[in-house]
Coordinates of C-alpha atoms in Angstrom, one line a residue:
M1339 CA -103.0 46.3 24.6
A1340 CA -99.5 45.7 23.1
K1341 CA -99.1 45.8 19.4
P1342 CA -98.3 42.5 17.7
K1343 CA -94.9 42.1 16.2
S1344 CA -94.1 41.5 12.6
G1345 CA -94.7 37.8 12.9
A1346 CA -98.4 38.3 14.0
K1347 CA -101.2 38.7 11.6
K1348 CA -102.8 42.1 11.3
A1349 CA -106.6 42.4 11.9
T1350 CA -108.5 42.8 8.7
P1351 CA -111.3 45.3 8.3
V1352 CA -114.8 44.0 8.8
G1353 CA -116.0 45.4 5.5
K1354 CA -113.6 43.4 3.4
T1355 CA -113.9 39.9 4.9
G1356 CA -117.4 40.1 6.0
A1357 CA -118.8 41.1 9.3
K1358 CA -117.8 38.9 12.3
P1359 CA -118.7 39.2 15.8
A1360 CA -116.4 41.3 18.0
A1361 CA -115.8 38.5 20.5
K1362 CA -114.5 36.1 17.9
K1363 CA -112.2 38.8 16.6
D1364 CA -110.7 39.4 20.0
K1365 CA -110.4 35.7 20.7
S1366 CA -108.5 35.0 17.5
S1367 CA -106.0 38.0 18.0
R1368 CA -105.3 36.7 21.5
L1369 CA -104.6 33.2 20.3
D1370 CA -102.2 34.6 17.7
L1371 CA -100.4 36.6 20.4
I1372 CA -100.1 33.5 22.6
K1373 CA -98.7 31.5 19.7
N1374 CA -96.1 34.2 18.9
A1375 CA -95.0 34.4 22.5
S1376 CA -94.6 30.7 22.9
K1377 CA -92.6 30.5 19.7
R1378 CA -90.3 33.3 20.9
V1379 CA -89.8 31.5 24.2
A1380 CA -88.9 28.3 22.4
T1381 CA -86.4 30.0 20.1
T1382 CA -84.7 31.8 23.0
T1383 CA -84.4 28.5 24.9
T1384 CA -82.8 26.7 21.9
T1385 CA -80.3 29.5 21.4
K1386 CA -79.3 29.4 25.1
V1387 CA -78.9 25.6 24.9
V1388 CA -76.7 26.0 21.8
K1389 CA -74.5 28.6 23.5
A1390 CA -74.1 26.5 26.6
A1391 CA -73.1 23.5 24.6
G1392 CA -70.9 25.5 22.2
D1393 CA -67.7 23.7 23.3
A1394 CA -69.4 20.3 22.9
P1395 CA -69.3 18.5 19.5
A1396 CA -71.7 19.7 16.9
K1397 CA -73.8 16.5 17.0
S1398 CA -74.6 16.8 20.7
A1399 CA -75.6 20.5 20.2
K1400 CA -78.0 19.6 17.4
S1401 CA -79.6 16.8 19.3
A1402 CA -80.1 19.0 22.4
A1403 CA -81.7 21.7 20.2
K1404 CA -84.1 19.2 18.6
K1405 CA -85.1 17.8 22.0
A1406 CA -85.8 21.3 23.3
A1407 CA -87.9 22.2 20.2
A1408 CA -89.8 18.9 20.4
E1409 CA -90.7 19.5 24.1
A1410 CA -91.7 23.1 23.4
E1411 CA -94.3 22.2 20.7
P1412 CA -96.6 20.2 23.0
K1413 CA -96.6 23.0 25.5
E1414 CA -97.8 25.4 22.7
K1415 CA -100.8 23.1 22.1
V1416 CA -101.6 22.9 25.7
S1417 CA -101.4 26.7 26.1
E1418 CA -103.7 27.2 23.1
K1419 CA -106.4 24.9 24.6
A1420 CA -106.2 26.5 27.9
A1421 CA -106.4 30.0 26.4
E1422 CA -109.6 29.2 24.7
K1423 CA -111.3 28.2 28.0
V1424 CA -109.9 31.0 30.2
S1425 CA -111.4 34.4 30.2
E1426 CA -110.1 37.2 28.0
K1427 CA -108.4 39.2 30.8
A1428 CA -106.5 36.4 32.5
S1429 CA -105.6 34.6 29.3
T1430 CA -102.5 36.7 28.5
K1431 CA -101.1 36.4 32.1
K1432 CA -101.8 32.6 32.4
S1433 CA -100.3 31.9 28.9
A1434 CA -97.1 33.8 29.8
A1435 CA -96.9 32.0 33.2
K1436 CA -97.3 28.6 31.4
A1437 CA -94.7 29.6 28.8
A1438 CA -92.1 30.4 31.4
P1439 CA -92.2 26.8 33.0
A1440 CA -91.9 25.4 29.5
A1441 CA -88.7 27.3 29.0
K1442 CA -87.4 26.3 32.4
T1443 CA -88.0 22.6 31.7
A1444 CA -86.3 22.9 28.3
T1445 CA -83.2 24.6 29.7
A1446 CA -83.2 22.0 32.6
K1447 CA -83.2 19.1 30.1
A1448 CA -80.6 20.8 27.9
A1449 CA -78.2 21.5 30.7
P1450 CA -77.5 17.7 31.4
A1451 CA -76.7 17.3 27.7
A1452 CA -74.2 20.2 27.8
K1453 CA -72.7 18.8 31.0
A1454 CA -72.4 15.4 29.3
A1455 CA -70.7 17.0 26.3
T1456 CA -68.2 18.9 28.5
G1457 CA -67.6 15.8 30.6
A1458 CA -66.8 13.9 27.4
K1459 CA -64.4 16.6 26.4
A1460 CA -62.7 16.6 29.8
S1461 CA -62.4 12.8 29.8
S1462 CA -60.8 13.0 26.3
G1463 CA -58.4 15.6 27.6
K1464 CA -57.5 13.5 30.6
G1465 CA -57.0 10.4 28.4
G1466 CA -54.7 12.4 26.1
S1467 CA -52.6 13.6 29.1
K1468 CA -52.4 10.0 30.4
A1469 CA -51.4 8.7 27.0
S1470 CA -48.7 11.4 26.8
A1471 CA -47.5 10.5 30.3
V1472 CA -46.8 6.9 29.2
P1473 CA -43.0 6.5 28.5
A1474 CA -42.1 5.9 24.9
A1475 CA -40.6 2.6 23.9
P1476 CA -36.8 2.6 23.4
P1477 CA -35.8 3.1 19.8
V1478 CA -34.7 0.0 17.9
E1479 CA -31.0 0.0 17.1
K1480 CA -30.4 0.0 13.4
P1481 CA -27.7 -2.3 12.1
R1482 CA -24.4 -0.6 11.4
P1483 CA -23.6 0.1 7.8
R1484 CA -21.0 -2.3 6.4
A1485 CA -18.8 -1.7 3.5
T1486 CA -19.7 -4.1 0.7
K1487 CA -18.3 -2.5 -2.4
L1488 CA -14.6 -2.8 -3.2
P1489 CA -12.6 0.1 -4.5
P1490 CA -10.9 -0.2 -7.9
P1491 CA -7.4 -1.8 -7.9
G1492 CA -4.6 0.6 -7.0
E1493 CA -0.9 0.7 -7.2
P1494 CA 1.0 -2.2 -5.5
L1495 CA 2.9 -1.2 -2.3
T1496 CA 6.6 -0.9 -2.7
K1497 CA 9.1 -2.4 -0.3
R1498 CA 9.7 0.9 1.4
E1499 CA 6.0 1.5 1.8
M1500 CA 5.5 -2.0 3.3
E1501 CA 8.3 -1.2 5.8
Q1502 CA 6.4 2.0 6.8
L1503 CA 3.1 0.2 6.9
L1504 CA 4.5 -2.4 9.4
T1505 CA 6.3 0.1 11.6
A1506 CA 4.3 1.3 14.6
G1507 CA 4.3 5.1 14.9
E1508 CA 5.1 5.7 11.2
G1509 CA 3.5 5.5 7.8
R1510 CA 0.1 7.2 8.3
G1511 CA -1.4 7.8 4.9
V1512 CA 0.4 5.0 3.1
M1513 CA -2.0 3.1 0.8
G1514 CA -1.9 0.5 -2.0
E1515 CA -2.4 -3.1 -3.0
G1516 CA -0.8 -5.7 -0.8
S1517 CA -1.3 -8.6 1.6
L1518 CA -1.1 -9.0 5.4
K1519 CA -1.0 -11.9 7.8
G1520 CA -2.1 -11.9 11.4
R1521 CA -4.7 -13.0 14.0
L1522 CA -8.4 -12.3 13.4
V1523 CA -10.3 -10.7 16.3
V1524 CA -13.7 -9.0 16.6
L1525 CA -13.8 -5.5 18.0
N1526 CA -17.1 -3.6 18.2
E1527 CA -18.8 -6.4 16.2
M1528 CA -16.4 -5.8 13.4
P1529 CA -13.6 -8.1 12.1
N1530 CA -10.1 -6.8 12.7
L1531 CA -6.7 -8.2 11.8
V1532 CA -4.0 -8.0 14.4
V1533 CA -0.6 -7.9 12.7
V1534 CA 2.8 -8.0 14.5
G1535 CA 4.9 -5.1 13.2
R1536 CA 8.6 -4.8 12.5
D1537 CA 9.5 -3.9 16.1
K1538 CA 7.2 -6.6 17.6
R1539 CA 4.4 -4.1 18.3
E1540 CA 0.9 -5.0 17.2
L1541 CA -1.0 -3.1 14.5
T1542 CA -4.8 -3.4 14.1
F1543 CA -6.5 -3.2 10.7
L1544 CA -10.3 -3.2 10.1
L1545 CA -11.4 -5.7 7.5
Q1546 CA -14.0 -4.4 5.0
G1547 CA -15.6 -5.8 1.8
P1548 CA -18.3 -8.4 0.8
D1549 CA -16.8 -11.0 3.2
Q1550 CA -17.1 -8.8 6.2
E1551 CA -20.1 -10.8 7.5
V1552 CA -18.3 -14.1 7.1
L1553 CA -14.9 -13.2 8.6
P1554 CA -16.0 -13.1 12.3
A1555 CA -16.4 -16.9 12.1
Y1556 CA -12.6 -17.2 11.9
V1557 CA -11.9 -15.5 15.3
N1558 CA -8.5 -16.3 16.7
H1559 CA -7.5 -18.0 13.3
K1560 CA -4.4 -17.2 11.4
V1561 CA -5.8 -15.2 8.5
S1562 CA -4.0 -13.9 5.4
V1563 CA -5.8 -11.1 3.4
S1564 CA -5.0 -9.3 0.2
G1565 CA -6.5 -6.2 -1.2
M1566 CA -6.4 -2.4 -0.8
I1567 CA -4.5 -1.5 2.4
R1568 CA -4.8 2.0 3.9
K1569 CA -2.9 3.0 7.0
T1570 CA -5.2 5.7 8.5
T1571 CA -3.4 6.0 11.8
N1572 CA 0.2 5.3 13.0
H1573 CA -1.0 2.1 14.7
G1574 CA -3.6 0.7 12.3
G1575 CA -5.8 1.2 9.3
V1576 CA -8.3 -0.4 6.9
V1577 CA -8.1 -3.3 4.5
D1578 CA -10.6 -3.7 1.6
V1579 CA -10.4 -7.5 1.4
R1580 CA -10.4 -9.0 -2.1
K1581 CA -9.1 -12.5 -1.1
Y1582 CA -8.5 -14.2 2.2
S1583 CA -7.5 -17.5 3.6
A1584 CA -7.8 -18.8 7.2
K1585 CA -5.9 -21.4 9.0
K1586 CA -6.9 -23.1 12.2
P1587 CA -4.9 -22.0 15.3
E1588 CA -2.4 -24.6 16.2
A1589 CA -2.2 -26.0 19.7
E1590 CA 0.6 -24.3 21.5
V1591 CA 3.5 -26.7 22.1
V1592 CA 5.5 -25.9 25.2
E1593 CA 9.1 -26.1 24.1
A1594 CA 11.8 -26.8 26.5
P1595 CA 14.0 -23.7 27.0
P1596 CA 17.1 -24.0 24.8
A1597 CA 20.4 -24.5 26.4
D1598 CA 22.6 -21.4 26.7
T1599 CA 24.4 -21.6 23.4
E1600 CA 25.8 -18.9 21.3
P1601 CA 23.6 -18.0 18.4
R1602 CA 24.8 -19.3 15.1
L1603 CA 26.2 -16.7 12.8
R1604 CA 25.5 -16.6 9.1
Y1605 CA 27.1 -15.2 6.0
L1606 CA 25.8 -11.8 5.0
S1607 CA 24.2 -11.5 1.6
P1608 CA 25.6 -9.0 -0.9
G1609 CA 22.7 -6.7 -0.2
E1610 CA 23.4 -6.8 3.5
V1611 CA 27.1 -6.1 2.8
S1612 CA 26.2 -3.0 0.8
M1613 CA 24.0 -1.8 3.7
V1614 CA 26.9 -2.4 6.1
T1615 CA 29.1 0.0 4.1
A1616 CA 26.4 2.6 3.5
A1617 CA 26.0 5.6 5.8
G1618 CA 23.0 5.7 8.1
M1619 CA 21.8 2.2 7.2
G1620 CA 22.1 -1.4 8.4
A1621 CA 22.3 -0.8 12.1
G1622 CA 22.0 -4.1 13.9
I1623 CA 23.4 -6.4 11.1
K1624 CA 25.7 -9.0 12.3
G1625 CA 27.4 -11.9 10.4
F1626 CA 30.4 -13.2 8.4
A1627 CA 31.5 -10.9 5.6
A1628 CA 34.5 -9.6 3.7
V1629 CA 34.9 -5.8 3.8
R1630 CA 37.4 -3.6 2.0
G1631 CA 38.6 -0.1 3.2
N1632 CA 41.5 2.1 4.1
L1633 CA 43.4 1.3 7.3
E1634 CA 43.8 4.2 9.8
M1635 CA 44.5 4.5 13.5
T1636 CA 42.9 6.4 16.4
G1637 CA 45.2 6.2 19.4
E1638 CA 46.3 2.6 19.6
E1639 CA 43.3 1.1 17.8
F1640 CA 43.0 0.3 14.2
V1641 CA 40.1 1.7 12.2
L1642 CA 38.9 0.5 8.8
V1643 CA 37.2 3.4 6.8
V1644 CA 34.9 1.7 4.3
S1645 CA 33.1 4.8 2.7
N1646 CA 32.8 8.6 2.6
G1647 CA 36.2 9.2 4.1
G1648 CA 36.9 12.7 5.4
T1649 CA 33.2 13.7 5.6
R1650 CA 30.7 13.6 8.4
Q1651 CA 29.0 10.6 6.7
Q1652 CA 32.2 8.5 7.1
V1653 CA 31.5 4.8 7.9
S1654 CA 34.3 3.1 9.8
F1655 CA 34.8 0.0 12.0
L1656 CA 37.2 -0.8 14.8
L1657 CA 39.3 -3.9 14.2
D1658 CA 39.9 -6.5 16.9
G1659 CA 40.5 -10.2 16.9
K1660 CA 43.5 -12.4 16.2
A1661 CA 44.3 -10.7 12.9
A1662 CA 44.4 -7.2 14.4
A1663 CA 47.9 -7.5 15.6
K1664 CA 50.7 -4.9 15.8
G1665 CA 52.0 -6.1 12.5
L1666 CA 49.2 -4.0 10.8
R1667 CA 51.1 -0.8 11.5
K1668 CA 53.0 -1.1 8.3
N1669 CA 49.7 -1.2 6.4
V1670 CA 48.3 2.1 7.8
G1671 CA 47.2 4.3 5.0
H1672 CA 46.8 1.4 2.6
T1673 CA 43.8 -0.6 1.4
L1674 CA 42.9 -3.8 3.1
Q1675 CA 40.3 -6.6 2.7
V1676 CA 39.2 -7.8 6.1
M1677 CA 37.2 -11.0 6.6
G1678 CA 35.5 -11.8 9.9
V1679 CA 32.4 -11.2 12.0
V1680 CA 30.9 -7.7 11.2
D1681 CA 28.8 -6.1 13.9
K1682 CA 27.3 -2.8 12.8
T1683 CA 26.1 -1.1 16.0
S1684 CA 25.1 2.2 14.5
G1685 CA 24.5 3.9 11.1
W1686 CA 28.1 5.1 11.1
G1687 CA 30.0 1.9 12.0
G1688 CA 30.7 -0.7 14.6
R1689 CA 33.3 -3.4 15.2
I1690 CA 34.9 -6.2 13.1
S1691 CA 36.3 -9.3 14.7
A1692 CA 39.0 -9.9 12.0
E1693 CA 40.0 -13.5 11.2
N1694 CA 41.9 -12.7 8.0
V1695 CA 43.5 -9.6 6.7
E1696 CA 44.8 -9.2 3.1
P1697 CA 46.5 -6.1 1.7
R1698 CA 45.0 -4.9 -1.6
P1699 CA 46.6 -2.4 -4.1
S1700 CA 45.5 1.1 -3.5
E1701 CA 43.3 2.6 -6.1
A1702 CA 45.0 4.9 -8.6
R1703 CA 44.5 8.6 -7.9
A1704 CA 41.8 10.0 -10.1
V1705 CA 43.5 13.4 -10.2
S1706 CA 47.2 13.9 -10.7
R1707 CA 48.9 16.7 -8.7
D1708 CA 51.6 17.2 -11.3
E1709 CA 51.6 20.5 -13.1
M1710 CA 49.1 22.0 -10.6
E1711 CA 49.4 25.2 -8.7
L1712 CA 48.8 24.0 -5.1
V1713 CA 47.8 26.3 -2.2
H1714 CA 48.7 24.8 1.1
I1715 CA 47.2 25.5 4.6
E1716 CA 48.9 24.0 7.7
G1717 CA 47.1 23.6 11.0
E1718 CA 43.9 25.2 12.5
V1719 CA 44.2 28.6 11.0
P1720 CA 41.0 30.5 10.1
T1721 CA 42.0 32.3 7.0
S1722 CA 41.1 33.2 3.4
V1723 CA 42.8 31.9 0.3
D1724 CA 42.6 32.3 -3.4
V1725 CA 42.7 29.3 -5.6
K1726 CA 42.7 29.0 -9.4
L1727 CA 40.0 27.1 -11.1
N1728 CA 40.9 23.4 -11.7
H1729 CA 44.0 23.7 -9.5
G1730 CA 44.7 22.4 -6.0
L1731 CA 44.2 23.3 -2.4
T1732 CA 45.6 21.2 0.5
V1733 CA 44.7 21.5 4.2
R1734 CA 46.8 19.5 6.8
L1735 CA 45.4 19.1 10.3
P1736 CA 46.7 17.2 13.3
E1737 CA 44.6 14.2 14.5
Q1738 CA 43.7 13.5 18.1
P1739 CA 43.3 10.0 19.6
G1740 CA 39.6 9.0 19.6
H1741 CA 38.7 11.9 17.2
T1742 CA 38.9 12.6 13.5
W1743 CA 38.6 15.7 11.2
A1744 CA 35.7 15.9 8.7
I1745 CA 33.7 18.4 6.6
E1746 CA 30.1 18.5 5.5
P1747 CA 29.3 16.2 2.5
T1748 CA 27.6 19.1 0.6
V1749 CA 30.7 21.4 1.0
A1750 CA 32.9 18.5 -0.1
K1751 CA 31.0 18.2 -3.3
R1752 CA 30.8 21.9 -3.9
V1753 CA 34.5 22.6 -3.4
G1754 CA 35.6 19.4 -5.0
L1755 CA 37.1 17.2 -2.2
R1756 CA 39.3 14.5 -3.9
E1757 CA 41.2 12.9 -1.0
A1758 CA 41.3 12.8 2.8
N1759 CA 44.5 10.9 3.6
F1760 CA 45.5 9.7 7.0
E1761 CA 49.3 9.9 7.6
P1762 CA 50.9 8.5 10.7
G1763 CA 53.4 10.7 12.4
P1764 CA 57.2 10.0 12.0
N1765 CA 58.8 8.0 14.8
G1766 CA 55.5 7.6 16.7
G1767 CA 54.6 11.3 16.5
P1768 CA 51.1 12.6 16.2
A1769 CA 49.2 11.6 13.0
T1770 CA 47.8 14.1 10.5
R1771 CA 45.1 14.2 8.0
E1772 CA 45.4 15.9 4.6
F1773 CA 42.4 17.2 2.7
F1774 CA 43.0 17.7 -1.1
F1775 CA 40.5 19.8 -3.1
T1776 CA 40.3 20.6 -6.8
P1777 CA 37.6 23.4 -7.2
R1778 CA 35.6 23.1 -10.4
N1779 CA 33.3 26.1 -10.0
P1780 CA 34.3 29.7 -9.6
G1781 CA 33.0 31.7 -6.6
T1782 CA 33.6 32.2 -2.9
F1783 CA 33.0 29.2 -0.5
E1784 CA 33.1 28.8 3.2
V1785 CA 34.6 25.5 4.3
E1786 CA 34.1 24.4 8.0
F1787 CA 36.3 21.6 9.5
F1788 CA 34.9 19.6 12.5
L1789 CA 36.9 17.6 15.0
A1790 CA 34.3 14.9 15.8
K1791 CA 34.4 11.8 17.8
A1792 CA 35.3 8.6 16.0
L1793 CA 32.3 6.4 15.1
A1794 CA 30.0 9.3 16.2
P1795 CA 30.3 12.2 13.7
G1796 CA 27.5 14.1 15.5
L1797 CA 29.6 14.6 18.6
V1798 CA 31.8 17.6 17.7
D1799 CA 34.7 18.8 19.9
R1800 CA 35.6 21.9 18.0
S1801 CA 35.6 23.4 14.5
F1802 CA 37.1 26.3 12.4
K1803 CA 36.4 27.9 9.0
I1804 CA 38.4 29.0 6.0
N1805 CA 37.2 31.1 3.1
V1806 CA 38.1 29.9 -0.4
T1807 CA 37.8 32.1 -3.4
V1808 CA 38.0 30.3 -6.7
K1809 CA 39.1 32.4 -9.6
P1810 CA 38.9 31.4 -13.2

């Protein structure tokens, strides 16, 4: 007979508890053995059920274990009653046989619970995969940020900066306070002002500020804005609008094409006259004006030199018209005032249709040549000369029709060019030009003379150099 485990009660000696019959003692020990066996079977079945349903939620595992334990308890009672009626020898075998079906039934009932739990888990996994397979909704577009704050007032734009601002291809980086007029359009849901520039090309400026939401209502209106203007590119920029005014677009009136008439000329203002006589400025100006200068000749044409004579920044005009007659030859080398239609075609001159010519007294020479030591150079001779400080140097060069001799303006200032006189040749001979210098600074200087085309000093035919050493 197997020894009972620790959970079974040990048999007590007869002498201590009182004498009992031997049959009753054996019967009670067998009953204890059956109880212990049935309890072990119940615990093993519950542990198996818990392991099988380990992946299921904790609640389903606990409920399955409780059901198995509840079903095992009635089986114990049945086995106890049966064991009392069965004989002593077969009792152990029959109780073990009955305990085994009880364990089978417990595991059979616990298995569906585990399957249900795993099925729930699998269904939840499938549901999650289906949910992930559903395409996400497109993101909602956020409204674009709009500039609502105005910068502090800046410096007003100068006239020169406004010219750069309104010139296509120039002026990037120019900024300041000013005003613009143009046509309002909407580009990329933003208000923009289309401005016609100086050369009839359009410039586009983005309008910012607190009124940015209101301005699109004035599409295709004539709008005038004032505020901080920044030209961020060569063809447009940004305006922080402080004030604006809009005007309804007027209905386009189809005008009859004008008759072929000559455009009316106007009198040039004093400012325009000064631009006409300045080097590199005023190209395209045309109108009535009175201009003063020295009369020269190139070939058979009369030329009026109005500024920077003898340098490569000389501004001169060809004379034509009824007043430009052969009688002007006697005034060559003198100062004249010419009135007529001035047309400046380039920065270095143009043409004057003279209507009236009046001689004017020549300006008194600023430097007298009396009591000066003069060093003279004749013709195109590359050479070196020594000149005393505050004394004179003259260079005489033969002129060619359609060309004129000139030097660089910086060299003229450094060496002290005083005069560049045109002298007609005797008896119709070739004319000459005399350069007169009075050096004011000691040192060695290189003077280069250019034979350039008349009215185009950049086109040089030939040149030569002389070295001038000024000694104190």
